[in-house]
């Protein structure tokens, strides 16, 4: 359920202020344990309220993340979403995410390069615009060219394809994100335990 600042108002200019499940959504106990014991928690880009917010609104998720000692990495959406995040800047997104979490995001990844012109012309017709970067300079803000230059041919049949009016799509570059995640992980003080734990889990899977 989406909560807006005024009831019974359908105008898209009325900002969303929260989200909750009715009835409450039960969370898998193993998922909560994984969150509490995680070394890294990655907040992937997606629909801010119904996607990401819906997960945090599930029973126990917020509390598990607050108990966790994990480094939290967030990835800023490249575009605003019509009727959902219109007019929201990068800092607005970050504030909402941290309010959802109840704790600070340690690193926030932001795209700071150009976007495919033809794709943006088509997105603009649907009300999507680039998120304005107003985050300023900070050691936790990581900027770079993290949008894929090859994923612009309408291959995503799940979300935005040619039939729904998005013949070109904008997606983050998975290889670049992976490099950034590794760089951040390698800067962690408990790197040795992080490495050994991951290796051990992989060996268990391989032997099985």
Coordinates of N, CA and C in Angstrom, one line a residue:
X1 N 0.8 -1.2 0.0 CA 0.0 0.0 0.0 C 0.9 1.2 0.0
X2 N 0.6 2.1 -0.9 CA 1.4 3.4 -1.0 C 0.7 4.4 -0.1
X3 N 1.5 5.2 0.7 CA 1.0 6.2 1.5 C 1.4 7.6 0.9
X4 N 0.4 8.4 0.6 CA 0.7 9.8 0.1 C 0.4 10.8 1.2
X5 N 0.9 12.0 0.9 CA 0.7 13.1 1.9 C -0.7 13.5 2.1
X6 N -1.6 13.2 1.2 CA -3.0 13.5 1.4 C -3.8 12.3 0.9
X7 N -4.9 12.0 1.7 CA -5.7 10.9 1.3 C -6.7 11.2 0.2
X8 N -7.0 10.2 -0.6 CA -8.0 10.3 -1.7 C -7.5 11.3 -2.8
X9 N -6.2 11.6 -2.8 CA -5.7 12.4 -3.9 C -5.0 11.6 -4.9
X10 N -5.4 11.6 -6.1 CA -4.8 10.8 -7.2 C -3.8 11.5 -8.0
X11 N -3.6 12.8 -7.7 CA -2.7 13.6 -8.5 C -1.2 13.1 -8.3
X12 N -0.5 12.9 -9.4 CA 0.8 12.3 -9.3 C 1.8 13.3 -8.7
X13 N 1.5 14.6 -8.6 CA 2.4 15.5 -8.0 C 2.4 15.4 -6.4
X14 N 1.4 14.7 -5.9 CA 1.4 14.5 -4.4 C 2.5 13.4 -4.1
X15 N 3.5 13.8 -3.3 CA 4.6 12.9 -3.1 C 4.2 11.7 -2.2
X16 N 4.9 10.6 -2.4 CA 4.7 9.4 -1.6 C 5.5 9.5 -0.4
X17 N 5.0 9.1 0.8 CA 5.7 9.3 2.0 C 6.0 8.0 2.7
X18 N 5.5 6.9 2.2 CA 5.7 5.6 2.9 C 5.0 4.4 2.1
X19 N 5.3 3.2 2.6 CA 4.7 2.0 2.0 C 4.6 1.0 3.1
X20 N 3.5 0.2 3.1 CA 3.4 -0.9 4.0 C 2.6 -2.0 3.4
X21 N 2.6 -3.2 4.0 CA 1.9 -4.3 3.5 C 0.6 -4.5 4.4
X22 N -0.5 -4.8 3.8 CA -1.7 -5.1 4.5 C -2.4 -6.3 3.8
X23 N -2.4 -7.5 4.3 CA -1.8 -7.9 5.6 C -0.3 -7.9 5.5
X24 N 0.4 -8.0 6.7 CA 1.8 -8.0 6.7 C 2.4 -9.1 6.0
X25 N 3.6 -8.9 5.3 CA 4.3 -9.9 4.6 C 5.3 -10.6 5.4
X26 N 5.2 -11.9 5.6 CA 6.1 -12.7 6.4 C 7.4 -12.9 5.6
X27 N 8.5 -12.7 6.3 CA 9.8 -12.9 5.7 C 10.5 -14.2 6.0
X28 N 11.1 -14.8 5.1 CA 11.8 -16.1 5.3 C 12.8 -15.9 6.4
X29 N 12.8 -16.8 7.4 CA 13.8 -16.7 8.5 C 15.2 -16.8 8.0
X30 N 15.5 -17.6 7.0 CA 16.9 -17.8 6.5 C 17.3 -16.5 5.9
X31 N 16.4 -15.7 5.2 CA 16.8 -14.5 4.6 C 17.2 -13.5 5.7
X32 N 16.4 -13.5 6.8 CA 16.8 -12.5 7.9 C 18.1 -12.9 8.5
X33 N 18.4 -14.2 8.7 CA 19.7 -14.6 9.2 C 20.8 -14.2 8.3
X34 N 20.6 -14.3 7.0 CA 21.6 -13.9 6.0 C 21.9 -12.4 6.1
X35 N 20.9 -11.6 6.3 CA 21.1 -10.2 6.4 C 21.9 -9.8 7.7
X36 N 21.6 -10.5 8.8 CA 22.3 -10.2 10.0 C 23.7 -10.6 9.9
X37 N 24.1 -11.6 9.2 CA 25.5 -12.1 9.2 C 26.2 -11.7 7.9
X38 N 25.6 -10.9 7.1 CA 26.2 -10.5 5.8 C 27.5 -9.5 6.0
X39 N 28.4 -9.7 5.1 CA 29.5 -8.7 5.1 C 29.2 -7.5 4.3
X40 N 28.5 -7.7 3.2 CA 28.0 -6.6 2.3 C 26.5 -6.7 2.1
X41 N 25.8 -5.6 2.1 CA 24.4 -5.6 1.7 C 24.3 -4.6 0.5
X42 N 23.9 -5.1 -0.6 CA 23.8 -4.3 -1.8 C 22.3 -3.9 -2.1
X43 N 22.1 -2.6 -2.2 CA 20.8 -2.0 -2.5 C 20.8 -1.7 -4.0
X44 N 20.2 -2.6 -4.8 CA 20.2 -2.5 -6.2 C 19.2 -1.4 -6.7
X45 N 19.4 -0.8 -7.8 CA 18.4 0.2 -8.3 C 17.1 -0.5 -8.7
X46 N 16.1 0.3 -8.6 CA 14.7 -0.3 -8.9 C 13.7 0.7 -8.5
X47 N 12.4 0.3 -8.6 CA 11.3 1.1 -8.2 C 11.4 1.4 -6.7
X48 N 11.6 2.7 -6.4 CA 12.0 3.1 -5.0 C 11.0 2.6 -4.0
X49 N 9.7 2.8 -4.2 CA 8.7 2.5 -3.2 C 8.2 1.0 -3.4
X50 N 7.6 0.7 -4.5 CA 6.9 -0.6 -4.6 C 8.0 -1.7 -4.8
X51 N 9.2 -1.4 -5.2 CA 10.2 -2.4 -5.4 C 11.1 -2.5 -4.1
X52 N 11.9 -1.5 -3.9 CA 12.9 -1.5 -2.8 C 12.1 -1.3 -1.5
X53 N 11.2 -0.3 -1.4 CA 10.5 -0.1 -0.2 C 9.6 -1.2 0.2
X54 N 9.1 -2.0 -0.7 CA 8.3 -3.1 -0.4 C 9.0 -4.2 0.3
X55 N 10.3 -4.3 0.0 CA 11.2 -5.3 0.6 C 11.4 -4.9 2.1
X56 N 11.8 -3.6 2.3 CA 12.1 -3.1 3.6 C 10.9 -3.1 4.5
X57 N 9.7 -3.1 3.9 CA 8.5 -3.1 4.7 C 8.1 -4.5 5.2
X58 N 8.7 -5.5 4.7 CA 8.4 -6.9 5.1 C 8.9 -7.1 6.5
X59 N 8.2 -7.9 7.2 CA 8.4 -8.2 8.6 C 9.9 -8.6 8.9
X60 N 10.5 -7.8 9.8 CA 11.9 -8.1 10.3 C 13.0 -7.7 9.5
X61 N 12.8 -7.3 8.2 CA 13.9 -6.9 7.3 C 14.7 -5.7 7.8
X62 N 14.0 -4.7 8.2 CA 14.6 -3.4 8.7 C 15.4 -3.7 9.9
X63 N 14.8 -4.5 10.8 CA 15.5 -4.8 12.1 C 16.7 -5.7 11.9
X64 N 16.6 -6.6 10.9 CA 17.8 -7.4 10.7 C 19.0 -6.6 10.1
X65 N 18.7 -5.7 9.2 CA 19.7 -4.8 8.6 C 20.3 -3.9 9.7
X66 N 19.5 -3.5 10.7 CA 20.0 -2.6 11.7 C 20.9 -3.4 12.7
X67 N 20.7 -4.7 12.8 CA 21.5 -5.5 13.7 C 22.8 -5.9 13.0
X68 N 22.8 -5.9 11.6 CA 23.9 -6.4 10.9 C 25.1 -5.4 11.0
X69 N 26.3 -5.9 10.9 CA 27.5 -5.1 10.8 C 28.0 -4.9 9.4
X70 N 27.2 -5.3 8.5 CA 27.6 -5.3 7.1 C 27.8 -3.8 6.6
X71 N 28.7 -3.8 5.6 CA 28.9 -2.5 4.8 C 27.7 -2.5 3.8
X72 N 27.0 -1.3 3.8 CA 25.9 -1.2 2.9 C 26.2 -0.3 1.7
X73 N 26.0 -0.9 0.5 CA 26.3 -0.2 -0.8 C 25.0 0.0 -1.5
X74 N 24.7 1.3 -1.8 CA 23.5 1.6 -2.6 C 23.8 2.1 -4.0
X75 N 22.9 1.8 -4.9 CA 23.1 2.2 -6.3 C 22.0 3.1 -6.7
X76 N 22.4 4.4 -7.1 CA 21.4 5.4 -7.4 C 20.7 5.1 -8.7
X77 N 19.4 5.2 -8.8 CA 18.6 5.1 -10.0 C 19.1 6.2 -11.0
X78 N 19.2 5.9 -12.2 CA 19.6 6.8 -13.2 C 18.5 7.8 -13.6
X79 N 17.3 7.3 -13.7 CA 16.1 8.1 -14.1 C 15.1 8.2 -13.0
X80 N 14.3 9.2 -13.0 CA 13.1 9.3 -12.1 C 12.0 8.4 -12.8
X81 N 11.0 8.1 -12.0 CA 9.9 7.2 -12.5 C 8.6 8.0 -12.4
X82 N 7.9 8.2 -13.6 CA 6.7 9.0 -13.6 C 5.7 8.5 -12.6
X83 N 5.1 9.4 -11.8 CA 4.1 9.1 -10.9 C 4.6 8.6 -9.6
X84 N 6.0 8.4 -9.5 CA 6.5 7.8 -8.3 C 7.6 8.6 -7.7
X85 N 8.6 9.0 -8.5 CA 9.8 9.8 -8.0 C 10.0 11.1 -8.7
X86 N 8.9 11.6 -9.3 CA 9.0 12.9 -10.1 C 9.7 13.9 -9.2
X87 N 10.7 14.6 -9.8 CA 11.3 15.7 -9.1 C 12.3 15.3 -8.0
X88 N 12.4 14.1 -7.7 CA 13.3 13.7 -6.7 C 14.8 13.7 -7.1
X89 N 15.7 14.3 -6.4 CA 17.1 14.3 -6.7 C 17.8 13.1 -6.1
X90 N 19.1 13.0 -6.4 CA 19.9 11.9 -5.9 C 19.9 11.9 -4.3
X91 N 20.0 13.1 -3.8 CA 20.0 13.2 -2.3 C 18.6 12.8 -1.7
X92 N 17.6 13.2 -2.4 CA 16.2 12.8 -2.0 C 16.1 11.3 -1.9
X93 N 16.6 10.6 -3.0 CA 16.6 9.1 -3.0 C 17.4 8.6 -1.8
X94 N 18.6 9.1 -1.6 CA 19.4 8.6 -0.5 C 18.7 8.8 0.8
X95 N 18.1 9.9 1.1 CA 17.4 10.2 2.3 C 16.3 9.2 2.6
X96 N 15.5 8.9 1.5 CA 14.4 7.9 1.6 C 15.0 6.5 1.9
X97 N 16.0 6.1 1.2 CA 16.6 4.8 1.5 C 17.1 4.7 2.9
X98 N 17.8 5.7 3.4 CA 18.3 5.6 4.8 C 17.2 5.6 5.8
X99 N 16.1 6.3 5.5 CA 14.9 6.3 6.4 C 14.3 4.9 6.4
X100 N 14.3 4.3 5.2 CA 13.7 2.9 5.2 C 14.6 2.0 6.0
X101 N 15.9 2.1 5.9 CA 16.8 1.2 6.5 C 16.9 1.5 8.0
X102 N 16.8 2.7 8.4 CA 17.1 3.1 9.8 C 18.5 3.1 10.1
X103 N 19.4 3.2 9.1 CA 20.8 3.4 9.3 C 21.5 4.0 8.1
X104 N 22.7 4.4 8.2 CA 23.4 5.1 7.1 C 23.9 4.1 6.0
X105 N 23.8 4.5 4.8 CA 24.4 3.8 3.7 C 25.9 4.2 3.6
X106 N 26.8 3.2 3.6 CA 28.2 3.4 3.7 C 28.8 4.0 2.3
X107 N 28.3 3.4 1.2 CA 28.8 3.8 -0.1 C 27.6 4.0 -1.0
X108 N 27.6 5.0 -1.8 CA 26.5 5.3 -2.7 C 27.0 5.5 -4.1
X109 N 26.7 4.6 -5.1 CA 27.2 4.7 -6.4 C 26.3 5.5 -7.3
X110 N 26.9 6.4 -8.0 CA 26.1 7.4 -8.9 C 26.7 7.4 -10.3
X111 N 25.9 7.3 -11.3 CA 26.3 7.5 -12.7 C 26.6 9.0 -12.9
X112 N 27.7 9.3 -13.5 CA 28.0 10.7 -13.7 C 28.5 11.0 -15.1
X113 N 28.2 10.1 -16.0 CA 28.5 10.3 -17.5 C 27.3 10.5 -18.3
X114 N 27.5 10.5 -19.6 CA 26.3 10.8 -20.5 C 25.4 9.6 -20.6
X115 N 24.2 9.8 -21.2 CA 23.3 8.7 -21.4 C 23.0 8.7 -22.9
X116 N 22.6 7.5 -23.4 CA 22.3 7.3 -24.9 C 21.2 8.3 -25.3
X117 N 21.5 9.2 -26.3 CA 20.6 10.3 -26.7 C 19.3 9.7 -27.2
X118 N 19.4 8.8 -28.1 CA 18.1 8.2 -28.7 C 17.2 7.6 -27.6
X119 N 17.8 6.9 -26.7 CA 17.1 6.3 -25.6 C 16.4 7.3 -24.8
X120 N 17.2 8.4 -24.4 CA 16.6 9.4 -23.5 C 15.5 10.2 -24.2
X121 N 15.6 10.3 -25.5 CA 14.5 11.0 -26.2 C 13.2 10.2 -26.0
X122 N 13.3 8.9 -26.1 CA 12.1 8.0 -26.0 C 11.6 8.0 -24.6
X123 N 12.6 7.9 -23.6 CA 12.2 7.9 -22.2 C 11.5 9.2 -21.8
X124 N 12.0 10.3 -22.3 CA 11.4 11.6 -22.0 C 10.0 11.7 -22.4
X125 N 9.6 11.1 -23.5 CA 8.3 11.1 -24.0 C 7.3 10.4 -23.0
X126 N 7.9 9.5 -22.2 CA 7.1 8.8 -21.2 C 7.2 9.4 -19.8
X127 N 7.9 10.5 -19.7 CA 8.0 11.2 -18.4 C 9.2 10.9 -17.6
X128 N 10.1 10.1 -18.1 CA 11.3 9.8 -17.4 C 12.4 10.9 -17.6
X129 N 13.1 11.3 -16.6 CA 14.2 12.3 -16.8 C 15.3 11.8 -15.9
X130 N 16.6 12.2 -16.2 CA 17.7 11.9 -15.4 C 17.6 12.4 -14.0
X131 N 18.0 11.6 -13.0 CA 18.1 12.1 -11.6 C 19.2 13.1 -11.5
X132 N 18.9 14.3 -10.9 CA 19.9 15.3 -10.7 C 20.8 14.9 -9.5
X133 N 22.1 15.0 -9.8 CA 23.1 14.7 -8.7 C 23.4 15.9 -7.9
X134 N 22.8 15.9 -6.7 CA 23.1 17.1 -5.8 C 23.7 16.6 -4.5
X135 N 24.5 15.5 -4.6 CA 25.0 14.9 -3.4 C 26.3 15.5 -2.8
X136 N 26.9 16.4 -3.6 CA 28.1 17.0 -3.2 C 29.3 16.0 -3.1
X137 N 30.4 16.5 -2.5 CA 31.6 15.7 -2.4 C 31.6 15.0 -1.1
X138 N 31.8 13.7 -1.1 CA 31.9 12.9 0.1 C 32.7 11.6 -0.2
X139 N 33.3 11.1 0.8 CA 34.1 9.8 0.6 C 33.2 8.7 0.4
X140 N 31.9 8.8 0.8 CA 31.0 7.7 0.6 C 30.2 7.7 -0.7
X141 N 30.4 8.8 -1.5 CA 29.7 9.0 -2.8 C 30.7 8.5 -3.9
X142 N 30.4 7.5 -4.6 CA 31.3 6.9 -5.6 C 30.7 7.2 -7.0
X143 N 31.3 8.0 -7.8 CA 30.8 8.4 -9.1 C 31.6 7.7 -10.2
X144 N 30.9 7.4 -11.3 CA 31.6 6.8 -12.4 C 30.6 6.6 -13.5
X145 N 31.1 6.1 -14.7 CA 30.3 5.7 -15.8 C 29.8 4.3 -15.6
X146 N 28.7 4.1 -15.0 CA 28.2 2.8 -14.7 C 26.9 2.4 -15.4
X147 N 26.6 3.0 -16.6 CA 25.5 2.7 -17.4 C 26.0 1.9 -18.6
X148 N 25.4 0.7 -18.9 CA 25.8 -0.1 -20.0 C 25.6 0.6 -21.3
X149 N 26.6 0.4 -22.2 CA 26.6 1.0 -23.5 C 26.1 0.0 -24.5
X150 N 25.8 -1.2 -24.1 CA 25.4 -2.3 -25.1 C 24.0 -2.7 -24.9
X151 N 23.4 -2.5 -23.7 CA 22.1 -2.9 -23.4 C 21.1 -1.9 -23.8
X152 N 21.0 -1.6 -25.1 CA 20.1 -0.6 -25.6 C 19.4 -1.1 -26.8
X153 N 19.1 -2.3 -26.9 CA 18.5 -2.9 -28.1 C 17.1 -3.5 -27.9
X154 N 16.5 -3.2 -26.8 CA 15.2 -3.7 -26.5 C 15.1 -5.2 -26.2
X155 N 16.1 -5.8 -25.6 CA 16.1 -7.2 -25.3 C 15.4 -7.6 -24.0
X156 N 15.1 -6.6 -23.2 CA 14.5 -6.8 -21.9 C 13.0 -6.9 -22.2
X157 N 12.5 -8.2 -22.2 CA 11.1 -8.4 -22.5 C 10.2 -8.3 -21.3
X158 N 10.8 -8.3 -20.1 CA 10.1 -8.3 -18.9 C 9.5 -6.9 -18.5
X159 N 10.4 -5.9 -18.7 CA 10.0 -4.5 -18.2 C 9.7 -3.6 -19.4
X160 N 10.7 -3.2 -20.1 CA 10.5 -2.1 -21.1 C 10.9 -2.7 -22.5
X161 N 9.9 -3.0 -23.3 CA 10.3 -3.5 -24.6 C 9.6 -2.7 -25.7
X162 N 9.7 -3.1 -26.9 CA 9.2 -2.3 -28.0 C 7.7 -2.2 -28.0
X163 N 7.0 -3.3 -27.6 CA 5.6 -3.3 -27.6 C 5.0 -2.3 -26.6
X164 N 5.8 -2.1 -25.5 CA 5.3 -1.2 -24.5 C 5.8 0.2 -24.6
X165 N 6.6 0.5 -25.7 CA 7.0 1.8 -26.0 C 8.4 2.1 -25.6
X166 N 9.2 1.2 -25.3 CA 10.6 1.4 -24.9 C 11.6 0.6 -25.8
X167 N 11.7 1.0 -27.1 CA 12.6 0.2 -28.0 C 14.1 0.3 -27.6
X168 N 14.5 1.2 -26.7 CA 15.8 1.3 -26.2 C 15.7 1.4 -24.7
X169 N 16.5 0.6 -24.0 CA 16.5 0.6 -22.5 C 17.8 1.0 -21.9
X170 N 17.7 1.6 -20.7 CA 18.9 2.0 -20.0 C 19.1 1.1 -18.8
X171 N 20.2 0.5 -18.7 CA 20.5 -0.4 -17.6 C 22.0 -0.1 -17.1
X172 N 22.2 -0.4 -15.8 CA 23.5 -0.3 -15.3 C 24.4 -1.4 -15.8
X173 N 25.7 -1.1 -15.9 CA 26.7 -2.1 -16.4 C 27.1 -3.0 -15.3
X174 N 26.8 -4.3 -15.5 CA 27.1 -5.3 -14.4 C 28.5 -5.5 -14.1
X175 N 29.4 -5.4 -15.2 CA 30.8 -5.6 -15.0 C 31.4 -4.4 -14.3
X176 N 31.0 -3.2 -14.6 CA 31.5 -2.1 -13.9 C 31.1 -2.1 -12.4
X177 N 29.8 -2.4 -12.2 CA 29.4 -2.5 -10.8 C 30.1 -3.6 -10.0
X178 N 30.4 -4.7 -10.7 CA 31.2 -5.8 -10.0 C 32.5 -5.3 -9.6
X179 N 33.2 -4.5 -10.5 CA 34.5 -4.0 -10.2 C 34.5 -3.1 -9.0
X180 N 33.4 -2.2 -8.9 CA 33.3 -1.3 -7.8 C 33.0 -2.0 -6.5
X181 N 32.2 -3.1 -6.6 CA 31.9 -3.9 -5.4 C 33.2 -4.5 -4.8
X182 N 34.0 -5.0 -5.8 CA 35.3 -5.7 -5.4 C 36.2 -4.7 -4.7
X183 N 36.3 -3.5 -5.3 CA 37.2 -2.5 -4.8 C 36.8 -2.1 -3.4
X184 N 35.5 -2.0 -3.1 CA 35.0 -1.6 -1.8 C 35.2 -2.8 -0.8
X185 N 35.0 -4.0 -1.3 CA 35.2 -5.1 -0.4 C 36.7 -5.3 0.0
X186 N 37.6 -5.0 -0.9 CA 39.0 -5.0 -0.6 C 39.5 -4.0 0.3
X187 N 38.7 -2.9 0.5 CA 39.0 -1.9 1.4 C 38.5 -2.2 2.9
X188 N 37.8 -3.3 3.0 CA 37.2 -3.6 4.3 C 38.3 -4.1 5.2
X189 N 38.3 -3.7 6.5 CA 39.4 -4.2 7.4 C 39.4 -5.7 7.7
X190 N 38.2 -6.3 7.6 CA 38.2 -7.8 7.9 C 38.2 -8.6 6.6
X191 N 39.0 -8.1 5.6 CA 39.0 -8.7 4.3 C 39.4 -10.2 4.4
X192 N 40.3 -10.6 5.2 CA 40.8 -12.0 5.3 C 39.6 -12.9 5.7
X193 N 38.8 -12.5 6.7 CA 37.7 -13.4 7.0 C 36.6 -13.4 6.0
X194 N 36.5 -12.2 5.3 CA 35.5 -12.2 4.2 C 35.9 -13.1 3.1
X195 N 37.2 -13.1 2.7 CA 37.6 -14.0 1.6 C 37.4 -15.5 2.0
X196 N 37.9 -15.8 3.2 CA 37.9 -17.2 3.6 C 36.5 -17.8 3.7
X197 N 35.5 -17.0 4.2 CA 34.2 -17.4 4.3 C 33.6 -17.7 2.9
X198 N 33.8 -16.8 2.0 CA 33.2 -16.9 0.6 C 33.8 -18.2 0.0
X199 N 35.2 -18.4 0.1 CA 35.8 -19.5 -0.5 C 35.3 -20.8 0.1
X200 N 35.1 -20.9 1.4 CA 34.6 -22.1 2.0 C 33.2 -22.4 1.5
X201 N 32.4 -21.4 1.4 CA 31.0 -21.7 0.9 C 31.1 -22.2 -0.5
X202 N 32.0 -21.7 -1.3 CA 32.0 -22.2 -2.7 C 32.5 -23.6 -2.8
X203 N 33.5 -24.0 -1.9 CA 34.0 -25.3 -1.9 C 32.9 -26.3 -1.5
X204 N 32.1 -25.9 -0.5 CA 31.0 -26.8 -0.1 C 30.0 -27.0 -1.2
X205 N 29.7 -26.0 -2.0 CA 28.8 -26.1 -3.1 C 29.4 -27.0 -4.1
X206 N 30.7 -26.9 -4.4 CA 31.4 -27.7 -5.5 C 31.4 -29.1 -5.0
X207 N 31.8 -29.4 -3.8 CA 31.9 -30.8 -3.3 C 30.6 -31.5 -3.3
X208 N 29.5 -30.7 -3.0 CA 28.2 -31.3 -3.0 C 27.8 -31.8 -4.4

